[in-house]
XYZ file of C-alpha atoms in Angstrom:
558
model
C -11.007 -54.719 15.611
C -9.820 -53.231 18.638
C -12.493 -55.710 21.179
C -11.646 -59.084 21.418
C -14.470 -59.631 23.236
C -17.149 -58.097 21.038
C -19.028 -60.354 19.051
C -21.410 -59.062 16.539
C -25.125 -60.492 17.357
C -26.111 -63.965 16.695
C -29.441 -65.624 15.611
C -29.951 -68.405 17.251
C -32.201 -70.141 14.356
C -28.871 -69.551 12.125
C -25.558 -71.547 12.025
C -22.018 -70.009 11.732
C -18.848 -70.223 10.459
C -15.814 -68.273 11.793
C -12.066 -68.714 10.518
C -10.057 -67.858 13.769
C -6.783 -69.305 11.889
C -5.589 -70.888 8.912
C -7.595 -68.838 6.284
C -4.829 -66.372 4.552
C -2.320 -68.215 6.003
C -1.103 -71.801 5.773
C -0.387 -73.200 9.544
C -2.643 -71.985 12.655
C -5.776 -73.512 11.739
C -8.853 -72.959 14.491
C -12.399 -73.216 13.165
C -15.033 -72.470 15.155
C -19.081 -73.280 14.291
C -21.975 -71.418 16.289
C -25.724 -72.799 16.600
C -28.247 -71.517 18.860
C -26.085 -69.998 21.663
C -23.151 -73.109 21.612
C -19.802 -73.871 19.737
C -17.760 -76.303 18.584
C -13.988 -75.635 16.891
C -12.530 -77.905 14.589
C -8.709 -77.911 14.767
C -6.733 -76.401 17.362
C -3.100 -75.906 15.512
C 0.668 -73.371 15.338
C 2.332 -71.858 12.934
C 6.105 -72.067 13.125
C 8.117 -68.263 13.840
C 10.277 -67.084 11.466
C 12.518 -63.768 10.801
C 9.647 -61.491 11.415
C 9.436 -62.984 14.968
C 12.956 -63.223 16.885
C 13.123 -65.652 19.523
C 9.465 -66.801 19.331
C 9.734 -70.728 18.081
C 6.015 -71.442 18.088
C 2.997 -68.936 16.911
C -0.661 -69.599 17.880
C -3.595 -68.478 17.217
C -4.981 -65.397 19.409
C -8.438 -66.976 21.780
C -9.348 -64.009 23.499
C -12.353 -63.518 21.822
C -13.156 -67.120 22.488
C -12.515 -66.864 25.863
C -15.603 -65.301 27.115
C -18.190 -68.490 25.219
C -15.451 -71.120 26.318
C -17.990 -72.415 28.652
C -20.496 -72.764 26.036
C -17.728 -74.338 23.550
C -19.400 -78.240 22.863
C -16.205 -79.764 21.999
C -12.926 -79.833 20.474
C -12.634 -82.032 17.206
C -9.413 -82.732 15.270
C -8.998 -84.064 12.437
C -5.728 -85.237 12.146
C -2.287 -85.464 14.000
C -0.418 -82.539 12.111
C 1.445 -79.961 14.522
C -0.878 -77.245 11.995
C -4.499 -78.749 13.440
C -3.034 -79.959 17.033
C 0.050 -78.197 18.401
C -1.484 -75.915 19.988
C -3.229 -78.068 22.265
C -1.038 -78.581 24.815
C -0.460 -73.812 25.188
C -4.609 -73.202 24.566
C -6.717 -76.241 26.021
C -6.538 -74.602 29.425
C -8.480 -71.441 27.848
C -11.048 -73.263 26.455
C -11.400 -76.639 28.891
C -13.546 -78.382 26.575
C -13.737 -82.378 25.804
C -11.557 -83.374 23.109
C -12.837 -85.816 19.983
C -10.286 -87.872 17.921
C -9.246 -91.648 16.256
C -6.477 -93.120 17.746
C -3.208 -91.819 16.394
C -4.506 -88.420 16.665
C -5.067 -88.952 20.383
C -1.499 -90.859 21.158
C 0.006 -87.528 19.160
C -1.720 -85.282 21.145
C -0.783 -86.862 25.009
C 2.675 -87.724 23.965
C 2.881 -83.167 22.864
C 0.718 -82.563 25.853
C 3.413 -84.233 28.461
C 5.728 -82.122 27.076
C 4.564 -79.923 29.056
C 3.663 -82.300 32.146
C 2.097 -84.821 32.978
C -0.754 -83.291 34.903
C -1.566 -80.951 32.187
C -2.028 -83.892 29.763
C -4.362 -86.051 32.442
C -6.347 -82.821 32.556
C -7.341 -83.054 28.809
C -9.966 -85.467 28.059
C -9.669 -87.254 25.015
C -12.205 -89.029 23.956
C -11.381 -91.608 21.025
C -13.624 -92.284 17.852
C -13.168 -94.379 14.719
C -13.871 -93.296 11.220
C -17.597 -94.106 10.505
C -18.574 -93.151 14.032
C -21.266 -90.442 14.519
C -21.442 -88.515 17.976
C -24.003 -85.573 19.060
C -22.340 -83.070 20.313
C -25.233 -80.517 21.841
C -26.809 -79.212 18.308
C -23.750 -80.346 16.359
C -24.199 -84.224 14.667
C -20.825 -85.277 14.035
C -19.399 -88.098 11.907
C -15.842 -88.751 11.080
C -15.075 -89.336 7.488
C -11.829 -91.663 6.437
C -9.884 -89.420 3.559
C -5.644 -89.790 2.671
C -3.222 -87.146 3.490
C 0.503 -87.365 4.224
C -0.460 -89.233 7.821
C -2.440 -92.119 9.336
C -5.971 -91.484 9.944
C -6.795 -87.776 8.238
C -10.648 -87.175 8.648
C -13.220 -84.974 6.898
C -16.116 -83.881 9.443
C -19.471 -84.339 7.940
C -21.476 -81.303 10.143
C -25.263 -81.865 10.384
C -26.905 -78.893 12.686
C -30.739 -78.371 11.996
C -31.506 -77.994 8.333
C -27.837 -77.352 7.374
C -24.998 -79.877 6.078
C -21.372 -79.286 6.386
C -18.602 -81.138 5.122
C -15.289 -80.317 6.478
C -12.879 -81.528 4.507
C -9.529 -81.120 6.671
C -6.189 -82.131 5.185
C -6.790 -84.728 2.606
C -5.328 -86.176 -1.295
C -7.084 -88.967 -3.384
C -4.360 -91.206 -2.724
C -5.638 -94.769 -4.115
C -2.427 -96.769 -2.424
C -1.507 -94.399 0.633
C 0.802 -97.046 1.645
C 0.350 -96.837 5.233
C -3.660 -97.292 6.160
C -6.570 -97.413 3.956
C -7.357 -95.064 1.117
C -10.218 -92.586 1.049
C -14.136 -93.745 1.578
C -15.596 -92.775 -1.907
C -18.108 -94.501 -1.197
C -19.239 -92.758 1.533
C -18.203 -89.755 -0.135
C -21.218 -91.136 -2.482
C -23.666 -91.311 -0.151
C -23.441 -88.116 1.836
C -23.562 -86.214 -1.888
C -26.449 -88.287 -2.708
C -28.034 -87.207 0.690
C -27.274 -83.218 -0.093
C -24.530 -81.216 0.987
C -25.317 -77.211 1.768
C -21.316 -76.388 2.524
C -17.757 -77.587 1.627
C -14.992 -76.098 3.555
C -12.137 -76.714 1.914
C -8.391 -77.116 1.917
C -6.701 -74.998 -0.519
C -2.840 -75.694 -0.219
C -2.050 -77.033 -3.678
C -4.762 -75.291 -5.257
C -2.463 -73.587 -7.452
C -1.030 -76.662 -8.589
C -1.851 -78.016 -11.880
C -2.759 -82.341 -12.023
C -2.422 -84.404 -9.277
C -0.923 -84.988 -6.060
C 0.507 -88.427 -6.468
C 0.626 -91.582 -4.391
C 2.825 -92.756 -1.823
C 3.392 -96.031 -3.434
C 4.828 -94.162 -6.676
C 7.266 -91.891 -4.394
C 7.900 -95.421 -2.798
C 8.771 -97.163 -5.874
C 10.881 -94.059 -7.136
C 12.910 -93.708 -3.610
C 13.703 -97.555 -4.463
C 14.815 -96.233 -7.646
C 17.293 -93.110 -6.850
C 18.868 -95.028 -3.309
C 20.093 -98.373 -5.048
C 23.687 -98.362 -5.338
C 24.867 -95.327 -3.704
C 27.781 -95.452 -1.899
C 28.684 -94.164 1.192
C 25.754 -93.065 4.059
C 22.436 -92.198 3.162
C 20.803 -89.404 5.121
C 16.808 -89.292 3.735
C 15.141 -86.404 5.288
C 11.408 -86.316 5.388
C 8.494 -84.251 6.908
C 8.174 -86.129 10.621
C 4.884 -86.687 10.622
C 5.044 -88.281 7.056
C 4.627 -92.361 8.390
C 3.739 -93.574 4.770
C 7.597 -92.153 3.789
C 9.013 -93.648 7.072
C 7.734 -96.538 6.138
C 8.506 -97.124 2.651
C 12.528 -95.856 3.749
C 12.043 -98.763 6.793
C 10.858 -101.468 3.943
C 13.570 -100.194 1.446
C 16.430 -100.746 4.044
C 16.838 -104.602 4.345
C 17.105 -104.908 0.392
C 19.686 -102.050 0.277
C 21.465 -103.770 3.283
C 21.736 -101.042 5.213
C 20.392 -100.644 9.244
C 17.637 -97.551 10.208
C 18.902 -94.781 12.659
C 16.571 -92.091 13.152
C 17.739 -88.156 14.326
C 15.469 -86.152 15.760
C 12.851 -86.742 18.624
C 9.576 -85.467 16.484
C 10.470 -88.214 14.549
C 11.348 -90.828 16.607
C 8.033 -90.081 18.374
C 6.154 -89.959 15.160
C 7.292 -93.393 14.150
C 6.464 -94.731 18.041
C 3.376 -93.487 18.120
C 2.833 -95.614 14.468
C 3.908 -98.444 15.887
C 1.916 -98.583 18.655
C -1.335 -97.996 17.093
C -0.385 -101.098 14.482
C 0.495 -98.540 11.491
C 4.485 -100.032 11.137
C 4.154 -103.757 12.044
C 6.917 -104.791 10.156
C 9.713 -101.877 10.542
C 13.250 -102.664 11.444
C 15.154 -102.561 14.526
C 16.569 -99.013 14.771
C 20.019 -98.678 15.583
C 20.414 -95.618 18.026
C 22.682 -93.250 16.715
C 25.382 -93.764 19.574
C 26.291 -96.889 18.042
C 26.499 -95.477 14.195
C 30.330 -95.657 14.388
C 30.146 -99.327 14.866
C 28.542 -100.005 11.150
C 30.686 -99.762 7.930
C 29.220 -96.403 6.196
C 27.793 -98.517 3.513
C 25.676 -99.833 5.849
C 23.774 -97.126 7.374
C 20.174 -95.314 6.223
C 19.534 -92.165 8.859
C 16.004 -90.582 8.552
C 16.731 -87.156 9.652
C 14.224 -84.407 10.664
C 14.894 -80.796 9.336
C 14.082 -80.694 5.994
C 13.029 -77.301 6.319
C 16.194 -76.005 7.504
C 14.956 -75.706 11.285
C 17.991 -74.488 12.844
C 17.712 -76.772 15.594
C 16.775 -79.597 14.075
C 19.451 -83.026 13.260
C 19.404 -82.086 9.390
C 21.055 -78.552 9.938
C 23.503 -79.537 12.493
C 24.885 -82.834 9.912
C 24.906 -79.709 7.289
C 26.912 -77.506 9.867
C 28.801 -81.009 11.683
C 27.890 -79.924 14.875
C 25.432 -83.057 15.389
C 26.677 -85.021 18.673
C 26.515 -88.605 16.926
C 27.437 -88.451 13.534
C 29.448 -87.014 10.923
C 28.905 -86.717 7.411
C 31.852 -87.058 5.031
C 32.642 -86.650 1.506
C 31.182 -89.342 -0.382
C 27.691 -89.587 1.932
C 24.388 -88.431 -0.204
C 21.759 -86.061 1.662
C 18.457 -87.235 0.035
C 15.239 -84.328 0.774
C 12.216 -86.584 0.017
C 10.392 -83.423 0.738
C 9.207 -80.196 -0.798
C 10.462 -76.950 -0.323
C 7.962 -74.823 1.773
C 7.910 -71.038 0.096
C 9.809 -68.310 2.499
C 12.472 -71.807 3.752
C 14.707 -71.249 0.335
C 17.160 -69.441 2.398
C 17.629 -71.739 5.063
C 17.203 -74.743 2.737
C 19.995 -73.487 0.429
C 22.431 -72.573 3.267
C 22.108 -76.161 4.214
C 22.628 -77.415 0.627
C 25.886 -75.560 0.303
C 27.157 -76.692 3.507
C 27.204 -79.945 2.135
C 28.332 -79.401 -1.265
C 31.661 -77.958 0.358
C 32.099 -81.031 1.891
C 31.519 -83.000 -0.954
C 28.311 -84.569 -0.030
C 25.919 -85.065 -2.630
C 22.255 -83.752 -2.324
C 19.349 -85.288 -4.021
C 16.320 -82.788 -4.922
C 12.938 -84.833 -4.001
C 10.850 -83.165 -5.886
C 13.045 -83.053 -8.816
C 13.740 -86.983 -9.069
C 9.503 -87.570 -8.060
C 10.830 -89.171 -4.331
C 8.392 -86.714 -2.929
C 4.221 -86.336 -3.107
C 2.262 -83.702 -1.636
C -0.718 -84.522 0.866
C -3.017 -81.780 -0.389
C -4.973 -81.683 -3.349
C -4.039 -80.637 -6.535
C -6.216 -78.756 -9.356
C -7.757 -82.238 -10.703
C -8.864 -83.389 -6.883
C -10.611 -80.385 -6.522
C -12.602 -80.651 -9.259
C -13.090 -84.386 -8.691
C -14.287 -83.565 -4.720
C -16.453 -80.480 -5.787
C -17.875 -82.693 -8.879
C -18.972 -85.713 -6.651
C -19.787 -83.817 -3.600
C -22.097 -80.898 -5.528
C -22.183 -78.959 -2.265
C -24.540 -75.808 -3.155
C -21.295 -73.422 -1.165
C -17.553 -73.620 -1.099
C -15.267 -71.881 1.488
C -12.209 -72.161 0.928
C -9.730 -72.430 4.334
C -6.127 -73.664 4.746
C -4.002 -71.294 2.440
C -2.732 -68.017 1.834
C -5.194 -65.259 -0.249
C -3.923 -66.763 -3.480
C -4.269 -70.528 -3.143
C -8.149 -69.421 -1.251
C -8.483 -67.641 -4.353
C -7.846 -70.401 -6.776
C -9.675 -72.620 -4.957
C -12.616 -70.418 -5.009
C -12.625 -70.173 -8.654
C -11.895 -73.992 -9.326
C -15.119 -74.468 -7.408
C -17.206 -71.557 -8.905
C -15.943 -73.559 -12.475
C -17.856 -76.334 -11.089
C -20.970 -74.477 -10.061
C -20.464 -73.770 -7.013
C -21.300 -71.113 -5.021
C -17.800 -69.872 -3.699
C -17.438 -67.090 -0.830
C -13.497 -65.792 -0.463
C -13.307 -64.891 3.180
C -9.972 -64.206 5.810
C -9.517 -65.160 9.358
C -12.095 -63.295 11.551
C -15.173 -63.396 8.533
C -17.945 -64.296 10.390
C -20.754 -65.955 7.972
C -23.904 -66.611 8.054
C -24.321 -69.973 6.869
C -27.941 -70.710 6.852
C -27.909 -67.063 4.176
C -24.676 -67.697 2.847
C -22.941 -64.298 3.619
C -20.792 -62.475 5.991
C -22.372 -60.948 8.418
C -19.680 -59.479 11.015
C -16.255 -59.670 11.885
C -14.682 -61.666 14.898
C -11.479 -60.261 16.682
C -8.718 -62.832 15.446
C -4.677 -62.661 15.913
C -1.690 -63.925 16.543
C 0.303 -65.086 19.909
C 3.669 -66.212 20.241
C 5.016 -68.953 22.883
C 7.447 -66.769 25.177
C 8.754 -68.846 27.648
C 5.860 -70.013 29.719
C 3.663 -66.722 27.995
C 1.695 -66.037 25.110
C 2.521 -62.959 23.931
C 0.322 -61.125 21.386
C 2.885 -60.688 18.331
C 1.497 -57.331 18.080
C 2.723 -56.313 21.665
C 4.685 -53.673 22.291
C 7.407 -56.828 23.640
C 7.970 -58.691 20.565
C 8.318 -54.991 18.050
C 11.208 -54.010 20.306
C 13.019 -57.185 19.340
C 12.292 -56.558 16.065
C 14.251 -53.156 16.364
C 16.821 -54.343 18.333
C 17.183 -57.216 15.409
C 17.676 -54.541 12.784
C 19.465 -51.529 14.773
C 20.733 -53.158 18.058
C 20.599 -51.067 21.602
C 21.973 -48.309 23.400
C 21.700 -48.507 26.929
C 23.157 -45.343 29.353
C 22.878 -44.356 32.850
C 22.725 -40.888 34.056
C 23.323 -39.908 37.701
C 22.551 -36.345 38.680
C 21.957 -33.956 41.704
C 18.964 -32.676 42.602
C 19.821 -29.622 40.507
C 20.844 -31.666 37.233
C 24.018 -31.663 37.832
C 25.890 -34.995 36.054
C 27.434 -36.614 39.781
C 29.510 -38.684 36.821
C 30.052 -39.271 33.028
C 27.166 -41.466 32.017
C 28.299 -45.001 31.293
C 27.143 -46.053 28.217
C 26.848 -49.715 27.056
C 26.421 -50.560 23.118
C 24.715 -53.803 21.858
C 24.926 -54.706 18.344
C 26.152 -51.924 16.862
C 29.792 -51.357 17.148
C 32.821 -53.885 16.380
C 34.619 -54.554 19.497
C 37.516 -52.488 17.763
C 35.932 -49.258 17.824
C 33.261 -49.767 20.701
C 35.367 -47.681 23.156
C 35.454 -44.996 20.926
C 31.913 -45.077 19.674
C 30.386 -44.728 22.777
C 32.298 -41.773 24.315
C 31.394 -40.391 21.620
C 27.383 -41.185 22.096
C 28.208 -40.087 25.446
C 29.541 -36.544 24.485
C 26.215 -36.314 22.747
C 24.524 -37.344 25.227
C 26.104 -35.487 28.186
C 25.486 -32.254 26.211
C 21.855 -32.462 25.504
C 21.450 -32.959 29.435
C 23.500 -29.496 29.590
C 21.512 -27.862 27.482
C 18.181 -28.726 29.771
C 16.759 -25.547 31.635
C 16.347 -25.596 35.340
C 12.650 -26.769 35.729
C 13.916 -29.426 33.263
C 16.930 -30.761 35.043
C 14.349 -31.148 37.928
C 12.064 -33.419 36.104
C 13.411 -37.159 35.596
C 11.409 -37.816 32.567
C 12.614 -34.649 31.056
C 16.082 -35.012 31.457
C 15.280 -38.877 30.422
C 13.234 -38.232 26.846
C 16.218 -35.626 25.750
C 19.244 -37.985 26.593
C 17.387 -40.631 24.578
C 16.317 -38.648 21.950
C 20.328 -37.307 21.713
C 21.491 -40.580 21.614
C 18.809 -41.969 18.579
C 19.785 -38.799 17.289
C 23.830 -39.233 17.520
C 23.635 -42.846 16.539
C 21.970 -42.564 13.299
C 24.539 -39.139 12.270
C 27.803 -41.389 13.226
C 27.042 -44.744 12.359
C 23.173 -44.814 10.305
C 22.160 -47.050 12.524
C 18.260 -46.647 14.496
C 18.934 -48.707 17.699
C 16.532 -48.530 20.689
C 17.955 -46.432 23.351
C 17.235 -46.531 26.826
C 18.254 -44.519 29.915
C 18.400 -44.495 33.552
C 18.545 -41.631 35.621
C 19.692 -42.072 39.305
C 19.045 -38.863 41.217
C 20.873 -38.410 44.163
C 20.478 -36.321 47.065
């Protein structure tokens, strides 16, 4: 869809789902649900850039179709603390200017990321706190927050009454029986809301092309015990940040393997303050900050590093590439990734691995020696939720076409209704089918912009990424007539050996195409403009194969 502001028409005796982000894709997830002429989103999260989108860090999702029903939007609810389901807070809240629902760790996540960007942009969002259990109305929406385990304190399901129509929203979420930090799942209010009827499950897919079950946190715990006893040298443990239950098990590990805690990297170090505050790591140790590494024996020292992704800015990467400020790695030290390897990061993850193994470092594979556990639910959980829950309809969200597509089938194996839908679907939930579609996208942080990724901005970086740039400038009479050779200026696509010669000779090129213009066309700027470009695309690609955006400037005098 072209409009972002056309919305197909609604009836108000009907309620709606719409996928804005996070269904087809893992990352970016924005629900919205529509009753009787008023909204409320669930989840307001980024996806992370990547080689498709030069210089653009951070990716959100595309509001502008929100935009015009922002003043009818009821509320913002999250359901957890995950950059995926918040971090976008902080670049779309002043869009949308709605109240803000979440438990308590969620909320201290979400101000600390929101004065990143200042203080009075966090004091402008309100944030109103809830416990698990609690119930709010929220205009036509009855909400109640639903305790479940995940990879990170306090991950809710959303139990969505509106009219004659049940939702459960199940967020991020694992059976996880001993999640080591906080309590495990409610099943016994999972019970009771089954018992009471469910019309809709919305569903996390991410593992659901993963045979079993996730795991628990206290068996990764008692394995990490396991593989760090008696290594010598530093240990370097790299974990997802917002993983607490893994920060704390490494913190509670520590004192027995006599070594001290040092953490690298600030999402981390916020992470694990943000814990603490809210009571989640009562007993964790002192950390030593990494300035004062060089006082303790190597021996002695456990650093939880962030990175494990092979974010090039990140502490992890710059021990692989000894560039970090504080500390250096030497040969001898184990690297231990108590993580999983997120498809399209194998690249960046093995560039890191290598850079250590020439150094002699040792690398331990997490999910090789069972030191790491997913927080999403595997093949068996799905059955079990879809099994106790009986919800007459599944949608599937959170997950790229083929893990939505499993999902839908593991549910339609239970007998359930499944629909397979994309960002933008809009259904009908009250009939249980699609009714329209919703203009949805993507926007990348740009500075202090968001930039549509689709804009005409962020493709030219993508061709000067793959051909480099050509940039001349032509100054001519009013006749025509070149004043001066055009100076030419090559990015990207020369070696500094043979620059000098590769540009006069783009300039030759150049230079003669101008000659070649009639009279009326020597006249005319954008003439004597479209055939000096299209000489030089043209010359570039004969000398050197090479498609680099070319630009030029003509200066007219007289």
């Amino acid at each position: 869809m072209t409009d972002a502001q056309h919305w197909p028409d609604l009836d108000p005796h009907c309620l709606y789902f719409l996928p804005v982000g996070g269904t087809g894709e893992i990352g970016m997830n924005l629900n919205l649900y529509a009753y009787n002429g008023r909204f409320l989103l669930i989840d307001l999260g980024i996806m992370f850039g990547d080689e498709a989108t030069p210089g653009v860090d951070v990716i959100t999702p595309d509001i502008r179709a929100l935009e015009p029903i922002a003043d009818r939007i009821e509320a913002l609810v999250l359901t957890h603390a995950h950059e995926d389901h918040l971090g976008a807070l902080r670049y779309l809240w002043p869009k949308l200017k709605c109240p803000v629902y979440c438990t308590g760790f969620t909320a201290r996540v979400a101000q600390r990321k929101l004065k990143e960007m200042s203080d009075k942009h966090a004091k402008a969002v309100k944030i109103k706190r809830v416990n698990a259990g609690d119930r709010v109305e929220l205009g036509p929406f009855r909400v109640e927050w639903l305790h479940l385990t995940h990879s990170i304190p306090e991950p809710n399901g959303i139990v969505l009454d509106v009219a004659d129509q049940r939702v459960f929203h199940t967020g991020d979420w694992k059976l996880d029986p001993n999640p080591v930090v906080g309590e495990s799942y409610d099943a016994k209010r999972l019970e009771e809301i089954a018992a009471e009827g469910v019309d809709w499950m919305v569903c996390d897919s991410t593992n659901a092309t993963t045979p079993g079950w996730s795991g628990s946190e206290s068996e990764a715990a008692r394995k990490l015990a396991e593989v760090l006893a008696n290594r010598p040298g530093r240990l370097a443990v790299t974990c997802f940040a917002s993983n607490v239950a893994r920060v704390s098990s490494l913190g509670s590990l520590a004192p027995g393997l006599k070594r001290r805690v040092s953490i690298l990297g600030r999402s981390m170090h916020e992470m694990t303050q943000a814990a603490k505050i809210e009571g989640y790591l009562p007993d964790f140790p002192s950390i030593v900050p990494a300035s004062d590494l060089g006082y303790l024996p190597r021996d002695e020292q456990m650093i939880l590093c962030t990175g494990s992704q092979g974010e090039p800015r990140a502490a992890l990467s710059k021990l692989a590439s000894d560039t970090h400020p504080d500390l250096h790695l030497e040969a001898g030290d184990t690297v231990v990734f108590s993580s999983k390897m997120i498809p399209g990061n194998e690249k960046s993850i093995g560039r890191m691995r290598n850079q250590f193994a020439v150094r002699n470092i040792d690398v331990l594979d997490g999910e090789a020696l069972g030191i790491h556990v997913s927080g999403h639910p595997c093949v068996e959980e799905l059955k079990w939720m879809y099994q106790t829950i009986a919800p007459r309809h599944a949608l599937p969200v959170h997950g790229e076409g083929r893990h939505l597509k499993a999902n839908a089938d593991i549910a339609r194996g239970c007998g359930v209704n499944a629909l397979e839908i994309r960002n933008g679907d809009l259904v009908n939930l009250s009939h249980a089918q699609v009714v329209g579609k919703v203009y949805t996208g993507r926007c990348g942080v740009v500075g202090n912009s968001l930039i549509p990724t689709t804009s005409a901005a962020l493709r030219e970086r993508n061709k000067v990424k793959m051909g480099g740039s050509v940039t001349a400038t032509v100054v001519i009479d009013g006749n025509g007539k070149l004043l001066a050779p055009p100076g030419i200026r090559l990015l990207g696509i020369a070696d500094p050996a043979t620059e000098e010669a590769t540009g006069a000779s783009l300039m030759r090129s150049m230079t003669t195409a101008i000659e070649a213009l009639g009279p009326n066309s020597l006249k005319d700027d954008a003439a004597v403009q479209d055939a000096a470009e299209h000489a030089l695309k043209k010359a570039s690609y004969r000398k050197l194969g090479l498609r680099p955006v070319c630009q030029v400037m003509v200066a007219r005098l007289g």
